[in-house]
mmCIF file with all atom_site columns, C-alpha atoms in Angstrom:
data_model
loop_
_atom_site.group_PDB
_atom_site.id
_atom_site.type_symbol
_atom_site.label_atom_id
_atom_site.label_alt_id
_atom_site.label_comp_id
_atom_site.label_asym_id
_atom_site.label_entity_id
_atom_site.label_seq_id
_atom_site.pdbx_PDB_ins_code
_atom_site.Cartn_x
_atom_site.Cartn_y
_atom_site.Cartn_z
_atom_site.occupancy
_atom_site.B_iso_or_equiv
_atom_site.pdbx_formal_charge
_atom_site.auth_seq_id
_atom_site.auth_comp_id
_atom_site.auth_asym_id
_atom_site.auth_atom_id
_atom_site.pdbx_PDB_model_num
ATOM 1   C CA . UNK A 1 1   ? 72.342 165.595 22.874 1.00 74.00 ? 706 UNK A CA 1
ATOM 2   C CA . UNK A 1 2   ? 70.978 164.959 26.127 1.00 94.00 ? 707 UNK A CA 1
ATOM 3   C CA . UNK A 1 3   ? 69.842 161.313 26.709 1.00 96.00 ? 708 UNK A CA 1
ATOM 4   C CA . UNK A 1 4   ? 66.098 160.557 28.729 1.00 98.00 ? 709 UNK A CA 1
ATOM 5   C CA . UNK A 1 5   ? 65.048 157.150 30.268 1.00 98.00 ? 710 UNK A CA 1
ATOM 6   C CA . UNK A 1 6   ? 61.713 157.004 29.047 1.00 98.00 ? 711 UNK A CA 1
ATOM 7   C CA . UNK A 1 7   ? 60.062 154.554 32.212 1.00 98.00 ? 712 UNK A CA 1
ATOM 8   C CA . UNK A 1 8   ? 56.846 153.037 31.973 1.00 98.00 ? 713 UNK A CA 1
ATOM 9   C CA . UNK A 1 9   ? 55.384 151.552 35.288 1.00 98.00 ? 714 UNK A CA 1
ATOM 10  C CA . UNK A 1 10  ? 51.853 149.413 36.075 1.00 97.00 ? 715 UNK A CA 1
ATOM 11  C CA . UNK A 1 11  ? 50.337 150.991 38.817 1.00 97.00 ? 716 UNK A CA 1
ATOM 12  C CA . UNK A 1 12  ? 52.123 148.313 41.438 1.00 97.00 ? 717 UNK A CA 1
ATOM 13  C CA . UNK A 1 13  ? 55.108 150.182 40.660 1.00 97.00 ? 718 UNK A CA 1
ATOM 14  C CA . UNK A 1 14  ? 56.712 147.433 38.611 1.00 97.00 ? 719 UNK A CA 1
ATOM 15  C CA . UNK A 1 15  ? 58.453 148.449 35.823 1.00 98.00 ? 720 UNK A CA 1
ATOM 16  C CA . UNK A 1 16  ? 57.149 147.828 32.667 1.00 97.00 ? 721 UNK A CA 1
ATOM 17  C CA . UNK A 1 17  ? 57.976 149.253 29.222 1.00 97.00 ? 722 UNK A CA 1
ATOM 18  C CA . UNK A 1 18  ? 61.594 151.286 29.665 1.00 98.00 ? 723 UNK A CA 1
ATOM 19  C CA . UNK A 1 19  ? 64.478 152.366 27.107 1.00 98.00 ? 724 UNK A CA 1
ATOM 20  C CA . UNK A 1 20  ? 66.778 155.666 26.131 1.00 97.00 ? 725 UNK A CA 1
ATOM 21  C CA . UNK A 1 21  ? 65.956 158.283 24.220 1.00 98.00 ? 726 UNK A CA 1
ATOM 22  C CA . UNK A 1 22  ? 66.975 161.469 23.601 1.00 97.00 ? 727 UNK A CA 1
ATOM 23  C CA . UNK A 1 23  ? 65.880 165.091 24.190 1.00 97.00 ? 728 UNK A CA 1
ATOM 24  C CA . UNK A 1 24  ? 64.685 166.816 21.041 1.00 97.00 ? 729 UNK A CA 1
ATOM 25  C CA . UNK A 1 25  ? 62.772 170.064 22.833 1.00 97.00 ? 730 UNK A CA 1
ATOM 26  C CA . UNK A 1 26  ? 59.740 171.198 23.657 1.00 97.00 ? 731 UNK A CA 1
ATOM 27  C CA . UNK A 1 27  ? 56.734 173.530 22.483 1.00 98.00 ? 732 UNK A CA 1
ATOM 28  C CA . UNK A 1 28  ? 52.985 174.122 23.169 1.00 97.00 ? 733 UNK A CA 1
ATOM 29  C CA . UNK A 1 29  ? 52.350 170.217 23.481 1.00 98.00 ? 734 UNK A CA 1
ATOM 30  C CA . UNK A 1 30  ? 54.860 169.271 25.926 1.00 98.00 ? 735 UNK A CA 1
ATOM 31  C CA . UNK A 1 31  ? 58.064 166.972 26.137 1.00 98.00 ? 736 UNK A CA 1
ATOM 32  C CA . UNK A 1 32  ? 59.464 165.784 23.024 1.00 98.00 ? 737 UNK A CA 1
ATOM 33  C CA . UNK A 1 33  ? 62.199 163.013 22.813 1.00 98.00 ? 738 UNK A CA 1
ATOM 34  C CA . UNK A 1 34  ? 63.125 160.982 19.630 1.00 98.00 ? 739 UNK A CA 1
ATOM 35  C CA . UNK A 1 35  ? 64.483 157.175 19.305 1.00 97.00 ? 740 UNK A CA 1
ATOM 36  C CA . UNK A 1 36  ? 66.143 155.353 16.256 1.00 94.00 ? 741 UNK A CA 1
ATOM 37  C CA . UNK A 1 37  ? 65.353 152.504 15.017 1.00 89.00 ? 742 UNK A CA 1
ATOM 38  C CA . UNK A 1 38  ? 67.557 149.320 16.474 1.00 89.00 ? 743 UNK A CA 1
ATOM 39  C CA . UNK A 1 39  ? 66.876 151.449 19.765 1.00 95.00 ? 744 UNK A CA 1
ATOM 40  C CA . UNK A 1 40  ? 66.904 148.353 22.557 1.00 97.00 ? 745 UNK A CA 1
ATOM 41  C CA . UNK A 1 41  ? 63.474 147.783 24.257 1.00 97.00 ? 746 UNK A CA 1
ATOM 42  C CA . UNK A 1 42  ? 63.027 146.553 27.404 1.00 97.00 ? 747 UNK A CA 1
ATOM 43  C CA . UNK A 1 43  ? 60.081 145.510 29.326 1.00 97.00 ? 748 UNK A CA 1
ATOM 44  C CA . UNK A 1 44  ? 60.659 144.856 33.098 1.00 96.00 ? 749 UNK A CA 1
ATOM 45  C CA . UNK A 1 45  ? 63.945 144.055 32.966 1.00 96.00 ? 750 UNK A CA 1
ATOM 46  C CA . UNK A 1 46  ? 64.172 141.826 30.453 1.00 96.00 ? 751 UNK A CA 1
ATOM 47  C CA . UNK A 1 47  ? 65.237 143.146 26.310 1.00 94.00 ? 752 UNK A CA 1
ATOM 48  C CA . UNK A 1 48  ? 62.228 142.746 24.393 1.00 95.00 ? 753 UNK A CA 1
ATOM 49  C CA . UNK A 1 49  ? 64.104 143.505 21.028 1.00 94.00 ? 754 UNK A CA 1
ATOM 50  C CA . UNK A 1 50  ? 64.649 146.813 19.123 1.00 95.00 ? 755 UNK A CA 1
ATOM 51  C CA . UNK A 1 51  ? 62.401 149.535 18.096 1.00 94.00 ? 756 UNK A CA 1
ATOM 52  C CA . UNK A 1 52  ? 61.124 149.080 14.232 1.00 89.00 ? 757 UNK A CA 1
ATOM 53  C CA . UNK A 1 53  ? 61.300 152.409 13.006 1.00 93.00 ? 758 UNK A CA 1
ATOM 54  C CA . UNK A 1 54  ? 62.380 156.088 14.153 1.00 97.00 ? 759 UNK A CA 1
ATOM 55  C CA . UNK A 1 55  ? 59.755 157.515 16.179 1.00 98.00 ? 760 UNK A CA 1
ATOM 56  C CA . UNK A 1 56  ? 59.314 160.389 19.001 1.00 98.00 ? 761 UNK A CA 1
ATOM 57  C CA . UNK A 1 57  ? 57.150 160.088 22.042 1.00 98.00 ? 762 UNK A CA 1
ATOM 58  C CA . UNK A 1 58  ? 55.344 163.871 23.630 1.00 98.00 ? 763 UNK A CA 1
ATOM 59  C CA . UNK A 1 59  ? 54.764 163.904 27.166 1.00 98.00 ? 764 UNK A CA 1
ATOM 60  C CA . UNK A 1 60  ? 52.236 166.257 27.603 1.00 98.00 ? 765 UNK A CA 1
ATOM 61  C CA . UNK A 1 61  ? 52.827 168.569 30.773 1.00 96.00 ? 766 UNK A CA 1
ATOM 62  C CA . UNK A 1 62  ? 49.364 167.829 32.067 1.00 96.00 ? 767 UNK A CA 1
ATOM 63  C CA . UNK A 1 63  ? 47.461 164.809 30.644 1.00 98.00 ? 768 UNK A CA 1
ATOM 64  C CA . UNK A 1 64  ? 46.681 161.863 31.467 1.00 98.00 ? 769 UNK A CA 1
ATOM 65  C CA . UNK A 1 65  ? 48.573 160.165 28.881 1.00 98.00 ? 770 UNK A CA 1
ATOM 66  C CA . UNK A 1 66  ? 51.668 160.305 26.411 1.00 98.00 ? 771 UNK A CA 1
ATOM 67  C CA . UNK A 1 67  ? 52.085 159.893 22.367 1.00 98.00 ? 772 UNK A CA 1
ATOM 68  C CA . UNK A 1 68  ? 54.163 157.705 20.827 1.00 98.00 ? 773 UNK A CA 1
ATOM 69  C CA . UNK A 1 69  ? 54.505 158.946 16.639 1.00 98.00 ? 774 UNK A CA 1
ATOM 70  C CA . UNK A 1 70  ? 55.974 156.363 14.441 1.00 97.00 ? 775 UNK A CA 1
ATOM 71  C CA . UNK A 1 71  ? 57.933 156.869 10.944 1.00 96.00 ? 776 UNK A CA 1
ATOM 72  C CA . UNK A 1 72  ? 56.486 155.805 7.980  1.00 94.00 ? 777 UNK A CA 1
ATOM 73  C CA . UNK A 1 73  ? 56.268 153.163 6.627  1.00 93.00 ? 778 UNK A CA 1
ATOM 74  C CA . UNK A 1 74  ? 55.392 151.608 10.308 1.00 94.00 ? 779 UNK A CA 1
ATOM 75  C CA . UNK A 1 75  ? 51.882 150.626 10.478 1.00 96.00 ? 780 UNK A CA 1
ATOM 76  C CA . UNK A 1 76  ? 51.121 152.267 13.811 1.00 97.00 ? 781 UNK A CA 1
ATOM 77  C CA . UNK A 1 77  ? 51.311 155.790 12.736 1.00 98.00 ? 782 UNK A CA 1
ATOM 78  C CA . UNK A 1 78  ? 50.067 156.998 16.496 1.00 98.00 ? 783 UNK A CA 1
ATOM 79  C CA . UNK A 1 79  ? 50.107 155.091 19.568 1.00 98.00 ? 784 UNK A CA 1
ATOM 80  C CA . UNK A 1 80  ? 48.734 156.491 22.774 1.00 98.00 ? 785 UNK A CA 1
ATOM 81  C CA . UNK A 1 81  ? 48.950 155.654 25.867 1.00 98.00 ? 786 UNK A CA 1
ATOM 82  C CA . UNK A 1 82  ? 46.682 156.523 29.138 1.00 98.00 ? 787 UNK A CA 1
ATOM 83  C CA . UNK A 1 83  ? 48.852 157.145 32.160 1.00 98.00 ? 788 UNK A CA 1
ATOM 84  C CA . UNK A 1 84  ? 49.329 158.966 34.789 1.00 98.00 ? 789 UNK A CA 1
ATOM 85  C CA . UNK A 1 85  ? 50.328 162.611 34.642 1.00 98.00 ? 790 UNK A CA 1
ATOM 86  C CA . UNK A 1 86  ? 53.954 161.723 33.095 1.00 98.00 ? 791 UNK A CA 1
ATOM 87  C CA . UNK A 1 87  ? 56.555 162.998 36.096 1.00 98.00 ? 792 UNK A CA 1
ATOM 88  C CA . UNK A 1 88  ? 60.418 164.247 35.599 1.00 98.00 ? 793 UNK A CA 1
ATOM 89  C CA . UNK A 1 89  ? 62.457 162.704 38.864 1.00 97.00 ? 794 UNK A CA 1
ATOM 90  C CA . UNK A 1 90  ? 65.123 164.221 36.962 1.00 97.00 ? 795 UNK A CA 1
ATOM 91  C CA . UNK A 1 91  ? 66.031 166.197 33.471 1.00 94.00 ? 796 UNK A CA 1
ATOM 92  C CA . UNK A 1 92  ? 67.022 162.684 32.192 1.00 97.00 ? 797 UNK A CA 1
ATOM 93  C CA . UNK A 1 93  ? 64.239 160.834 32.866 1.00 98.00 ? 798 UNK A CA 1
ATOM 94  C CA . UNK A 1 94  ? 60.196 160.712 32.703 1.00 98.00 ? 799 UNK A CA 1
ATOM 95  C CA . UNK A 1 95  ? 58.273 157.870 34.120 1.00 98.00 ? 800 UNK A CA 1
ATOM 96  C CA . UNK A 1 96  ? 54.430 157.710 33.955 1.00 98.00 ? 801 UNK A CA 1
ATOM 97  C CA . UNK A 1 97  ? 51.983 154.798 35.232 1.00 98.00 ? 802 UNK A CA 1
ATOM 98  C CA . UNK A 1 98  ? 50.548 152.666 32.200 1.00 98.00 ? 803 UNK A CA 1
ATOM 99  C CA . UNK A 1 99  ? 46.408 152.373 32.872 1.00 98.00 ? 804 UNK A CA 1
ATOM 100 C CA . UNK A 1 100 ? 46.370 149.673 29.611 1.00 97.00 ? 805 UNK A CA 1
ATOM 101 C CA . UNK A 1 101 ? 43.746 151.393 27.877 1.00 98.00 ? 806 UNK A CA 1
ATOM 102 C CA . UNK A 1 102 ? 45.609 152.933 24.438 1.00 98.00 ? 807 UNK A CA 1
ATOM 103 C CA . UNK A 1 103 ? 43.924 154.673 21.369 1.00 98.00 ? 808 UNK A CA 1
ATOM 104 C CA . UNK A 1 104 ? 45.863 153.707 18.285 1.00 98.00 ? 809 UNK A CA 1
ATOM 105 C CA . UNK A 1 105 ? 45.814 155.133 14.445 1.00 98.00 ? 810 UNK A CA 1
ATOM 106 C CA . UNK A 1 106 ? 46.885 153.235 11.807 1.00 98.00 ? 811 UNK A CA 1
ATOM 107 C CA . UNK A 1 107 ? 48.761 154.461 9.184  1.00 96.00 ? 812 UNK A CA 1
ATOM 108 C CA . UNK A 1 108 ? 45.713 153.838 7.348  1.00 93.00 ? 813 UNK A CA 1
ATOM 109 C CA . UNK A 1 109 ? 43.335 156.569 9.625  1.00 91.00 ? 814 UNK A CA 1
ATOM 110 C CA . UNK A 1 110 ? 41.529 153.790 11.622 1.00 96.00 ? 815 UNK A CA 1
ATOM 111 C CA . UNK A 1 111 ? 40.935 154.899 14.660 1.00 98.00 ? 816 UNK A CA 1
ATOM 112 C CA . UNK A 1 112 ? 40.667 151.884 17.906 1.00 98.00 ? 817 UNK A CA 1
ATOM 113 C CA . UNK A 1 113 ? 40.566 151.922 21.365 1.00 98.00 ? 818 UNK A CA 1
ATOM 114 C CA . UNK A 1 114 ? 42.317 148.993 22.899 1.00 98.00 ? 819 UNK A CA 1
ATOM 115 C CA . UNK A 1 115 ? 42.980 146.683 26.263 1.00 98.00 ? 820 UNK A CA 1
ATOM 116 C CA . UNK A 1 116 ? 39.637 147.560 27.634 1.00 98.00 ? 821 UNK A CA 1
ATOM 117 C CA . UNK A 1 117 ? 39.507 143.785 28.937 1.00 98.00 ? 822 UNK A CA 1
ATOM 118 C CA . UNK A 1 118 ? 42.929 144.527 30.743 1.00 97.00 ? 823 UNK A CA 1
ATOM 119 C CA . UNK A 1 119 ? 41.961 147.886 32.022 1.00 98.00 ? 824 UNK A CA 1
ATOM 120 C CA . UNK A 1 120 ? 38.706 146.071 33.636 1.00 98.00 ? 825 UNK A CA 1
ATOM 121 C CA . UNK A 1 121 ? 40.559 143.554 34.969 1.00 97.00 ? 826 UNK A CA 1
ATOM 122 C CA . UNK A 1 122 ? 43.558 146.053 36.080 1.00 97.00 ? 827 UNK A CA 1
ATOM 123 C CA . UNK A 1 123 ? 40.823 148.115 38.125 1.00 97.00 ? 828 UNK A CA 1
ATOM 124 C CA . UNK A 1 124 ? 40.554 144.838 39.901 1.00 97.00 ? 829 UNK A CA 1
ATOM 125 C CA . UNK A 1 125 ? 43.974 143.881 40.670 1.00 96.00 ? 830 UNK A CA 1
ATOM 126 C CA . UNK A 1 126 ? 45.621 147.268 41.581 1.00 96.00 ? 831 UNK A CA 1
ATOM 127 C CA . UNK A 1 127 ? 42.600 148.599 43.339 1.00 97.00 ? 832 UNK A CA 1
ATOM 128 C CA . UNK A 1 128 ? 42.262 151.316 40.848 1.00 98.00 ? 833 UNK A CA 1
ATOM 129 C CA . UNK A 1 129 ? 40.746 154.586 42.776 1.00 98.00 ? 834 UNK A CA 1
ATOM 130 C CA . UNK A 1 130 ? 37.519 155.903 41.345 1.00 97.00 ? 835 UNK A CA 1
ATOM 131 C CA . UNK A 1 131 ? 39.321 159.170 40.403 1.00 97.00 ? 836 UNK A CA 1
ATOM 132 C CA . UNK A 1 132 ? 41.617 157.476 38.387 1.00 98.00 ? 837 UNK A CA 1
ATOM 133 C CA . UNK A 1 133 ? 39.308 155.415 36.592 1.00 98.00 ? 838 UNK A CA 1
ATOM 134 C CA . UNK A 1 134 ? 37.229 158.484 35.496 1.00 98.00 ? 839 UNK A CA 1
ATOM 135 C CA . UNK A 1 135 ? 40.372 160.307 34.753 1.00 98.00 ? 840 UNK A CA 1
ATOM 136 C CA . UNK A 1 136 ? 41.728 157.456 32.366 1.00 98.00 ? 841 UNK A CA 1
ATOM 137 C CA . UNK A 1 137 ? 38.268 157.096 31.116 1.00 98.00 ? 842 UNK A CA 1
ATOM 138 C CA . UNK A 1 138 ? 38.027 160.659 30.370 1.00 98.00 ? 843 UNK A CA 1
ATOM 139 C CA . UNK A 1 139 ? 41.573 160.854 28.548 1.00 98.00 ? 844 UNK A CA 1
ATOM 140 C CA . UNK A 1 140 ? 40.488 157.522 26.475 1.00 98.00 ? 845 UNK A CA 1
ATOM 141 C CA . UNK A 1 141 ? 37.630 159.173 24.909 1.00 98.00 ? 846 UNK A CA 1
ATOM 142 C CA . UNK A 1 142 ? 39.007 162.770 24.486 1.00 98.00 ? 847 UNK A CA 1
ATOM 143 C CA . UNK A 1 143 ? 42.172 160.856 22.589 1.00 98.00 ? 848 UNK A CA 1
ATOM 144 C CA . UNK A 1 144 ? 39.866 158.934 20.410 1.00 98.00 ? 849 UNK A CA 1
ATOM 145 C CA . UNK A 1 145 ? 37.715 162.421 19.236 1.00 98.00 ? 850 UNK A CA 1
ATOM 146 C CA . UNK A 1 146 ? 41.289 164.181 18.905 1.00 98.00 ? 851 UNK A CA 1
ATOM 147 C CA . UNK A 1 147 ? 43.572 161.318 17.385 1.00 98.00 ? 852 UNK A CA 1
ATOM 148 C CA . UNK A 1 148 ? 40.578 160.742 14.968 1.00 98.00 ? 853 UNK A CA 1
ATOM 149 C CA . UNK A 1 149 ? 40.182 164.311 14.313 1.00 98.00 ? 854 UNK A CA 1
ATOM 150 C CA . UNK A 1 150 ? 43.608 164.888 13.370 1.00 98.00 ? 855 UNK A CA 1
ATOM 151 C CA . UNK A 1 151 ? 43.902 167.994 16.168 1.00 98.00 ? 856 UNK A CA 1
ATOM 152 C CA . UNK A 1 152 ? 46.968 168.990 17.234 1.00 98.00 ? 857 UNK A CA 1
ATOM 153 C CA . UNK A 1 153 ? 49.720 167.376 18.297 1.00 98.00 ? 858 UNK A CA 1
ATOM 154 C CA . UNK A 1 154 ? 47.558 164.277 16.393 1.00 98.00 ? 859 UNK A CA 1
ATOM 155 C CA . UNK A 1 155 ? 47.555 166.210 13.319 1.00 97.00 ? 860 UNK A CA 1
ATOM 156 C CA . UNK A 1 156 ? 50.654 167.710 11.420 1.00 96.00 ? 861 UNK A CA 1
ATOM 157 C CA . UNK A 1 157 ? 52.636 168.555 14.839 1.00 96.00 ? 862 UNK A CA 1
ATOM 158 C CA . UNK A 1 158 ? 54.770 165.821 15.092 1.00 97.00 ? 863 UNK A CA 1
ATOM 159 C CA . UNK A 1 159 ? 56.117 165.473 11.483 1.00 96.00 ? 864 UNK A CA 1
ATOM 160 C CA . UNK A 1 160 ? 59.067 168.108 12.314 1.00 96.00 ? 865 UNK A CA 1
ATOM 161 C CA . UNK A 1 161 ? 60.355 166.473 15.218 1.00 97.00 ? 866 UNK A CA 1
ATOM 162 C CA . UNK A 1 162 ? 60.040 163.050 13.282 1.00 96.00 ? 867 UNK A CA 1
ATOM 163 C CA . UNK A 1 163 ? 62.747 164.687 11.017 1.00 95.00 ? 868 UNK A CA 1
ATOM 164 C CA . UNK A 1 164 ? 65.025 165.097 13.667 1.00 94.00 ? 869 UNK A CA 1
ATOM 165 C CA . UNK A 1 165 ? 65.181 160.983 14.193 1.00 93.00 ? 870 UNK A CA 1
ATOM 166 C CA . UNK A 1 166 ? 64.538 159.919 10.785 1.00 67.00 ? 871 UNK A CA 1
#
């Protein structure tokens, strides 16, 4: 299987969240790729310990964000986070720029919106165009209708390529 460096980056450029995964495929949605759990986390540089459970992240081709899908019994059941278009610099690797805001579902169904302090104060720091604070603004609140809503890939989608980590 090939292997993908998954690379998060704050919109400085510095690296933030970053580990290996590997290619599972794609369909309709985008970019799948799978990790198990004990995969090593890193954020920066620095380890920031091992994934908890099997999941699979989608890039979507173009969105402004990506999907992380976690394995039961994980409490996080869908993670998403608003970037920047994700990019492929090569077949082996996808990097995106974090914008902080994320919509998470718990395995519950709740439904939040998080890090809108951070994103505020983000805008701030990093000089945040006005285009991309409509565009991450935009994504936020489609994501919250759609993750709520259980539309696709936010609905049944994701379960097969779970099974291909799990």
């Amino acid at each position: 299987m090939k292997r993908v460096r998954v690379v998060y980056r704050k919109y400085d450029g510095s690296l933030h969240w970053n580990y290996e995964t590997q290619w599972l495929g794609e369909d309709e949605h985008g970019v799948w790729v799978g990790a198990g759990p004990q995969t090593a986390i890193f954020k920066g540089e620095a380890p920031k310990g091992v994934a908890e459970s099997p999941h699979v992240l989608l890039f979507p081709r173009q969105a402004w964000w990506t999907a992380c899908f976690n394995a039961a019994p994980h409490r996080t059941e869908i993670y998403c986070d608003i970037t920047s278009v994700p990019h492929w610099p090569a077949e082996t690797e996808v990097t995106a720029i974090d914008l902080d805001l994320d919509v998470r579902r718990r395995r519950h169904g709740g439904v939040e919106l998080l890090d809108e302090d951070e994103f505020a104060v983000h805008q701030v720091r990093y000089s945040y165009p006005s285009d991309v604070v409509t565009q991450a603004l935009a994504s936020a609140d489609w994501l919250m209708g759609a993750v709520t809503e259980r539309v696709e890939p936010f609905g049944s989608a994701y379960h097969e390529w779970l099974s291909f980590v799990t």
